[in-house]
Amino acid sequence: MKKMKFIITTCLCFSLSVFSQTNPKKQVQKFTTANKKITVYTTAADTNLKLTATDNLSFTASKQPVETEISVFVEPSKKFQTFMGIGGAVTDASAEIFAKLSKEKQTEFLNAYYDSQKGIGYSLLRTTIQSSDFSSGSYSYIEEGDKDLKTFSIDHDRKYRIPLIKDVIKTAGGKLLTYATPWSPNAFMKSNKNVLKGGKLLSEYFQPWANFYAKFIKAYNKEGIPIWGTSVQNEPMATQTWESCLYTAEEERDYIKNYLGPTLKKEGLGDVKIIAWDHNRDLMVQRANVIFSDPEASKYVWGLGFHWYETWTGAQPMFENVARVHEAYPDKKLMFTEGCVERFDAAKYQFWPNAERYGTSMINDFNNGTVAWTDWNILLDQFGGPNHVGNFCFAPIHADTVTGELIYTPSYYYIGHFSKFIRPNAVRVSSSVSRSYLLSTSFLNTDGKMATIVMNHTDNEITYNFIIAEEKAIVKIPAHAIQTLVY
């Protein structure tokens, strides 16, 4: 009996020894401020500061801050979502205007967005499936009435859009996370027999329309433009004067469950991510509840996409709804899929509140769990188009097609304070402020460098404590400014 006990004990010790050798604990490297300098980049209203390096600061010992001081606190050990990227949409409008630029200006434009050294380093891209309002006109990849999709062709996109996307991917280093969104099925597939003004997808075309997504994805993949994901429908609760189609939450759930999800899987596209909703923050919680509470639908859905246009009613942005979805469904991803400043007015190219809208949204959305953030058109002309229904809007960069010049708006620089310094696979860490005068978010990049964004939306210059553990720096931020602190 004693001999048997010895054998069992020996085997157990040996097993534990082998287990400990084959499953070593991962050594988590703790972030430290030791021997680090802080480089401060600033963009500010009524100055020449545009992503300009303005300070090189050192950390010093910190003590308990008092209530009369304004402080920004970063806690690197508290980690949250992994960041995927920031980018914009290559629409037909953007591609058509890009084609009118001189070769020199085309190179400048591409570098401005997609080169991480010369520009702001965009790392993802949205594009459209068929036409949107930001096209010179409505068009389709099939002939009207072709429910078997025998005439399917993306030749239309080969003139402007595909060449621009290829240039963009090349400038970005050869890879760019790309996803695509439909604005409307063909007129014959819809209840209103019109690609415009809402209407619903008719039941007899549920399967042909699902096949359409697969055709598009395969066609773009063949062009050397890998499609990472697709959303079900752009703005499925809005009857627009442009291309649009309506789905209730239940209808979208059932379409994913019974048609789109199974079809992509059957076509060998099961790895393509499906993004639900793709509309404003106001109804996103209800949409998430309906779709994600159904296991058969939920298994096909990567996450929820959302826009910022809920303010059309005059109400404030519903940032807290992003947090509500994240806390209820932490296994699902959140992606901001579209935002732009509406109602173009050339007199407001340099209107600073437009940029602050971007900064406020991006900080709040990231702090509420968003993993990626996508602006709308990357380029528009001096009229805020082309747009075939007159829905003219702002873009971060405009081109004057008469002079051939590029016009950089403050929004471009505000977006750049995030996209240039927060790189894919960074992890968000805890960042907070002691007064509402400032907003802040922080990300730890894979190279070990931290990027903290601080935004001042007040009329006054603010001096603040920048505190990490027992170390701090004293930083000044101008009125109506945004800073990125890299350390």
mmCIF file of C-alpha atoms in Angstrom, residues 86-92 94 114 122-129 132-134 161 164-165 168 176-183 216 220 225 227-236 275-279 305-307 309 335-340 373-378:
data_model
loop_
_atom_site.group_PDB
_atom_site.id
_atom_site.type_symbol
_atom_site.label_atom_id
_atom_site.label_comp_id
_atom_site.label_asym_id
_atom_site.label_seq_id
_atom_site.Cartn_x
_atom_site.Cartn_y
_atom_site.Cartn_z
ATOM 1 C CA ILE A 86 -10.065 54.671 -37.701
ATOM 2 C CA GLY A 87 -10.933 55.550 -41.279
ATOM 3 C CA GLY A 88 -13.440 56.969 -43.725
ATOM 4 C CA ALA A 89 -15.683 55.974 -46.606
ATOM 5 C CA VAL A 90 -14.577 55.735 -50.212
ATOM 6 C CA THR A 91 -17.842 56.667 -51.926
ATOM 7 C CA ASP A 92 -18.491 57.231 -55.608
ATOM 8 C CA SER A 94 -15.039 60.812 -53.275
ATOM 9 C CA TYR A 114 -3.249 56.957 -45.315
ATOM 10 C CA TYR A 122 -6.176 55.850 -41.573
ATOM 11 C CA SER A 123 -6.398 52.098 -41.005
ATOM 12 C CA LEU A 124 -9.907 51.101 -42.124
ATOM 13 C CA LEU A 125 -12.296 51.826 -44.980
ATOM 14 C CA ARG A 126 -16.013 51.673 -45.648
ATOM 15 C CA THR A 127 -17.511 51.528 -49.109
ATOM 16 C CA THR A 128 -20.947 51.070 -50.667
ATOM 17 C CA ILE A 129 -22.661 48.149 -52.351
ATOM 18 C CA SER A 132 -25.758 55.830 -52.362
ATOM 19 C CA ASP A 133 -26.805 59.474 -52.320
ATOM 20 C CA PHE A 134 -23.102 60.334 -52.660
ATOM 21 C CA ARG A 161 -14.020 53.703 -57.028
ATOM 22 C CA LEU A 164 -9.030 54.816 -55.677
ATOM 23 C CA ILE A 165 -9.472 51.986 -53.179
ATOM 24 C CA VAL A 168 -5.579 53.875 -50.768
ATOM 25 C CA LEU A 176 -6.610 48.016 -45.014
ATOM 26 C CA LEU A 177 -9.619 46.689 -43.104
ATOM 27 C CA THR A 178 -12.467 47.142 -45.594
ATOM 28 C CA TYR A 179 -16.200 46.689 -45.128
ATOM 29 C CA ALA A 180 -19.158 47.353 -47.406
ATOM 30 C CA THR A 181 -22.757 48.478 -46.946
ATOM 31 C CA PRO A 182 -25.841 48.421 -49.199
ATOM 32 C CA TRP A 183 -28.147 51.455 -49.358
ATOM 33 C CA PHE A 216 -20.252 41.577 -54.414
ATOM 34 C CA TYR A 220 -14.163 42.725 -54.761
ATOM 35 C CA ILE A 225 -9.776 44.278 -52.233
ATOM 36 C CA ILE A 227 -13.875 42.502 -47.814
ATOM 37 C CA TRP A 228 -13.583 42.020 -44.056
ATOM 38 C CA GLY A 229 -17.246 42.668 -43.277
ATOM 39 C CA THR A 230 -20.650 43.852 -44.399
ATOM 40 C CA SER A 231 -23.537 45.533 -42.675
ATOM 41 C CA VAL A 232 -27.066 44.400 -43.438
ATOM 42 C CA GLN A 233 -28.467 47.792 -44.428
ATOM 43 C CA ASN A 234 -27.510 51.440 -44.133
ATOM 44 C CA GLU A 235 -29.959 53.248 -41.812
ATOM 45 C CA PRO A 236 -32.760 50.657 -41.820
ATOM 46 C CA ILE A 275 -22.625 44.185 -38.728
ATOM 47 C CA ALA A 276 -26.187 44.807 -37.588
ATOM 48 C CA TRP A 277 -28.105 48.097 -37.261
ATOM 49 C CA ASP A 278 -25.763 50.656 -38.946
ATOM 50 C CA HIS A 279 -27.995 53.529 -37.839
ATOM 51 C CA GLY A 305 -22.660 49.587 -36.169
ATOM 52 C CA PHE A 306 -23.950 53.047 -35.315
ATOM 53 C CA HIS A 307 -24.118 56.654 -36.589
ATOM 54 C CA TYR A 309 -27.349 61.657 -36.594
ATOM 55 C CA MET A 335 -18.217 50.140 -34.477
ATOM 56 C CA PHE A 336 -19.019 53.731 -35.361
ATOM 57 C CA THR A 337 -19.822 53.309 -39.045
ATOM 58 C CA GLU A 338 -20.766 56.820 -40.200
ATOM 59 C CA GLY A 339 -20.742 60.457 -39.219
ATOM 60 C CA CYS A 340 -20.381 63.754 -41.052
ATOM 61 C CA TRP A 373 -14.559 54.604 -35.840
ATOM 62 C CA THR A 374 -15.418 55.495 -39.456
ATOM 63 C CA ASP A 375 -15.991 58.952 -40.900
ATOM 64 C CA TRP A 376 -18.215 59.341 -43.976
ATOM 65 C CA ASN A 377 -16.859 60.714 -47.321
ATOM 66 C CA ILE A 378 -13.086 61.117 -47.365
#
